[in-house]
Amino acid sequence: MSFYLEEECTVDFSFDYAALARKVIDFCLEHESFPYEAEVNLTLTDNEGIWAINREHRQIDRPTDVLSFPMLSYETPGDFSFLEDEDEDDFNPDTGEALLGDIVISVDKVREQAKAYGHSEEREFAFLITHSMLHLFGYDHMESEDAKVMEEKQRQILEELQILR
């Protein structure tokens, strides 16, 4: 797996966030039985930075905790069989890895939400990466049935990683 981390703000978490991000991404790939080597990009920014991205890409004029930009188009969430017939645009020509997409996280929101939910910043950070990885696999939470599926997967992943509230 190729994992690229970009820091657009000061990140002073008390844990090794790069190692945790890689661990969670790797585990999500394994948990969902993703059949290819993958490339994932993670950008850490502040509320101002994610607000600008949210406004530009989603026309929502406020900061959010995480944004996911999947590079693959799924007919069915978590069904990767379509990649067998896909053209090479879904794969990095240099590495052959599937281009899963981009994750953008607000470091400010990690702190705010960890405090509000009464758990660690480490747990909140891992949750946001898990949530975003599921989006990169085609899952969504717009409809209540879809939300139930996604929430259960999030719970399972974090529980199996022993990253608890």
Tab-separated table of C-alpha atoms in Angstrom, residues 86-145:
chain	number	residue	atom	x	y	z
A	86	GLU	CA	-11.817	-1.424	-15.438
A	87	ASP	CA	-9.459	0.523	-17.578
A	88	GLU	CA	-6.049	1.476	-16.344
A	89	ASP	CA	-7.218	4.934	-15.184
A	90	ASP	CA	-8.207	3.349	-11.862
A	91	PHE	CA	-4.628	2.256	-11.245
A	92	ASN	CA	-1.407	4.204	-10.761
A	93	PRO	CA	0.626	3.489	-13.910
A	94	ASP	CA	3.897	3.591	-11.953
A	95	THR	CA	2.941	1.253	-9.111
A	96	GLY	CA	-0.073	-0.679	-10.400
A	97	GLU	CA	-1.934	0.212	-7.202
A	98	ALA	CA	-5.649	0.956	-7.250
A	99	LEU	CA	-6.288	4.668	-6.711
A	100	LEU	CA	-8.757	4.560	-3.813
A	101	GLY	CA	-8.941	8.287	-3.164
A	102	ASP	CA	-8.300	11.116	-0.773
A	103	ILE	CA	-9.161	11.705	2.866
A	104	VAL	CA	-9.104	15.207	4.382
A	105	ILE	CA	-9.359	15.561	8.166
A	106	SER	CA	-9.669	18.698	10.273
A	107	VAL	CA	-7.245	18.425	13.188
A	108	ASP	CA	-9.341	21.062	14.978
A	109	LYS	CA	-12.463	18.894	14.644
A	110	VAL	CA	-10.591	15.827	15.935
A	111	ARG	CA	-9.825	17.772	19.124
A	112	GLU	CA	-13.310	19.301	19.417
A	113	GLN	CA	-15.159	16.041	18.856
A	114	ALA	CA	-12.926	13.942	21.085
A	115	LYS	CA	-13.656	16.363	23.902
A	116	ALA	CA	-17.389	16.518	23.121
A	117	TYR	CA	-17.732	12.707	22.923
A	118	GLY	CA	-15.534	12.069	25.946
A	119	HIS	CA	-12.938	9.905	24.284
A	120	SER	CA	-9.339	10.286	23.160
A	121	GLU	CA	-8.121	12.238	20.151
A	122	GLU	CA	-6.516	8.993	19.017
A	123	ARG	CA	-9.908	7.240	18.973
A	124	GLU	CA	-11.555	10.144	17.119
A	125	PHE	CA	-8.773	10.251	14.532
A	126	ALA	CA	-9.034	6.480	13.956
A	127	PHE	CA	-12.825	6.734	13.689
A	128	LEU	CA	-12.638	9.480	11.049
A	129	ILE	CA	-10.157	7.489	8.963
A	130	THR	CA	-12.325	4.368	9.243
A	131	HIS	CA	-15.420	6.361	8.275
A	132	SER	CA	-13.641	7.865	5.292
A	133	MET	CA	-12.153	4.545	4.147
A	134	LEU	CA	-15.654	3.089	4.020
A	135	HIS	CA	-16.656	5.994	1.778
A	136	LEU	CA	-13.651	5.176	-0.416
A	137	PHE	CA	-15.082	1.646	-0.677
A	138	GLY	CA	-18.438	3.020	-1.861
A	139	TYR	CA	-20.415	2.982	1.391
A	140	ASP	CA	-22.622	5.909	2.333
A	141	HIS	CA	-25.008	6.958	5.076
A	142	MET	CA	-27.585	9.075	3.267
A	143	GLU	CA	-30.364	6.472	3.644
A	144	SER	CA	-31.076	4.899	7.030
A	145	GLU	CA	-30.483	1.322	5.838
